[in-house]
Amino acid sequence: MRTIAVTMPLVWLAWLVLTEWVPMFPLNDLRADNRRERLGDAAVNYPIPLLIAGGIALGYQASRIAALVLCLLVLAGHVASWWLPYFGISTAAQRESYTRDYARTLKVLPVQGHVVVPDVQHMAVGVLTLAMTGSTLAVTLTR
């Protein structure tokens, strides 16, 4: 389980890098005008899975707990960024960002009646986030 728990954050990171830098329309909608924002997001987001994987790999209970806390923060951020807005709880900034950056991307959820709809790219992030959190929780509880 420890190997899975170390690997999941790295898979999560690889997915982010792939979808944020490799054009794959309609999975993502990379444009020159959002490159600077993507660089900022990368500077904030990319170290987190490395810290999670490192915390698990260290093998200390305190480092595993710290990794779990980071996972829970990532999960909370994902829910706040995509699922709360999908169910009608969003800020003007979220709606504007969604319209600008994700309105043309691939979706499988119903769009009608929703201002913000998680696209396939971010649904995969959610699944990977759950897997990362679950494997980290399992390792933290079994040691």
Short mmCIF file of C-alpha atoms in Angstrom, two decimals, residues 31-130:
data_model
loop_
_atom_site.label_atom_id
_atom_site.label_comp_id
_atom_site.label_asym_id
_atom_site.label_seq_id
_atom_site.Cartn_x
_atom_site.Cartn_y
_atom_site.Cartn_z
CA ARG A 31 -4.36 29.49 -24.97
CA ALA A 32 -1.43 31.89 -25.05
CA ASP A 33 -3.35 34.41 -22.95
CA ASN A 34 -3.69 32.02 -19.99
CA ARG A 35 -0.05 30.86 -19.96
CA ARG A 36 0.97 33.24 -17.16
CA GLU A 37 -1.92 32.08 -14.97
CA ARG A 38 -0.97 28.44 -15.64
CA LEU A 39 2.63 29.18 -14.58
CA GLY A 40 1.36 30.66 -11.32
CA ASP A 41 -0.92 27.68 -10.72
CA ALA A 42 1.99 25.34 -11.41
CA ALA A 43 4.21 27.13 -8.89
CA VAL A 44 1.52 26.68 -6.23
CA ASN A 45 0.21 23.21 -7.12
CA TYR A 46 3.20 21.18 -8.32
CA PRO A 47 5.17 21.10 -5.04
CA ILE A 48 2.16 19.73 -3.12
CA PRO A 49 2.14 16.18 -4.54
CA LEU A 50 5.91 16.03 -4.17
CA LEU A 51 5.53 16.90 -0.49
CA ILE A 52 2.78 14.28 -0.12
CA ALA A 53 4.86 11.56 -1.79
CA GLY A 54 7.91 12.57 0.24
CA GLY A 55 5.95 12.54 3.48
CA ILE A 56 4.78 9.01 2.83
CA ALA A 57 8.18 7.83 1.63
CA LEU A 58 9.89 9.13 4.78
CA GLY A 59 7.86 6.62 6.74
CA TYR A 60 7.45 8.62 9.93
CA GLN A 61 3.97 8.81 11.37
CA ALA A 62 4.23 12.60 11.62
CA SER A 63 5.23 12.89 7.95
CA ARG A 64 2.35 10.61 6.91
CA ILE A 65 -0.08 12.72 8.93
CA ALA A 66 1.29 15.87 7.29
CA ALA A 67 0.85 14.21 3.88
CA LEU A 68 -2.73 13.31 4.79
CA VAL A 69 -3.47 16.89 5.84
CA LEU A 70 -2.14 18.11 2.48
CA CYS A 71 -4.34 15.54 0.69
CA LEU A 72 -7.38 16.72 2.60
CA LEU A 73 -6.59 20.34 1.72
CA VAL A 74 -6.27 19.40 -1.97
CA LEU A 75 -9.58 17.54 -1.77
CA ALA A 76 -11.27 20.51 -0.08
CA GLY A 77 -9.88 22.84 -2.74
CA HIS A 78 -11.18 20.62 -5.52
CA VAL A 79 -14.65 20.47 -3.97
CA ALA A 80 -14.66 24.24 -3.45
CA SER A 81 -13.44 24.93 -6.99
CA TRP A 82 -15.68 22.54 -8.92
CA TRP A 83 -18.41 20.75 -7.01
CA LEU A 84 -19.80 23.57 -4.88
CA PRO A 85 -20.01 25.84 -7.97
CA TYR A 86 -21.66 23.02 -9.92
CA PHE A 87 -24.38 22.81 -7.29
CA GLY A 88 -24.88 26.59 -7.30
CA ILE A 89 -22.46 27.92 -4.69
CA SER A 90 -19.94 30.00 -6.62
CA THR A 91 -18.29 33.38 -6.63
CA ALA A 92 -18.29 35.82 -9.52
CA ALA A 93 -14.55 35.16 -9.94
CA GLN A 94 -15.15 31.40 -10.25
CA ARG A 95 -17.87 31.91 -12.83
CA GLU A 96 -15.73 34.32 -14.83
CA SER A 97 -12.72 31.97 -14.70
CA TYR A 98 -14.87 29.04 -15.76
CA THR A 99 -16.34 30.98 -18.69
CA ARG A 100 -12.91 32.16 -19.79
CA ASP A 101 -10.93 28.92 -19.37
CA TYR A 102 -13.26 25.91 -19.37
CA ALA A 103 -16.51 26.71 -21.18
CA ARG A 104 -15.34 24.94 -24.36
CA THR A 105 -13.83 21.83 -22.76
CA LEU A 106 -15.32 18.33 -22.82
CA LYS A 107 -18.09 17.64 -20.29
CA VAL A 108 -20.18 14.59 -19.52
CA LEU A 109 -22.30 16.05 -16.70
CA PRO A 110 -25.52 17.92 -17.47
CA VAL A 111 -24.80 21.51 -18.42
CA GLN A 112 -28.37 22.83 -18.49
CA GLY A 113 -29.11 24.93 -15.43
CA HIS A 114 -25.49 25.01 -14.22
CA VAL A 115 -23.17 27.99 -14.52
CA VAL A 116 -20.02 25.99 -13.66
CA VAL A 117 -19.73 22.37 -14.84
CA PRO A 118 -16.74 20.17 -14.00
CA ASP A 119 -15.15 19.08 -17.27
CA VAL A 120 -13.64 15.65 -17.91
CA GLN A 121 -10.16 17.00 -17.17
CA HIS A 122 -11.20 18.10 -13.67
CA MET A 123 -13.38 15.07 -13.02
CA ALA A 124 -10.20 13.00 -13.54
CA VAL A 125 -8.39 15.31 -11.11
CA GLY A 126 -11.17 14.58 -8.60
CA VAL A 127 -10.85 10.82 -9.02
CA LEU A 128 -7.07 11.03 -8.68
CA THR A 129 -7.44 13.27 -5.63
CA LEU A 130 -9.74 10.73 -3.98
#
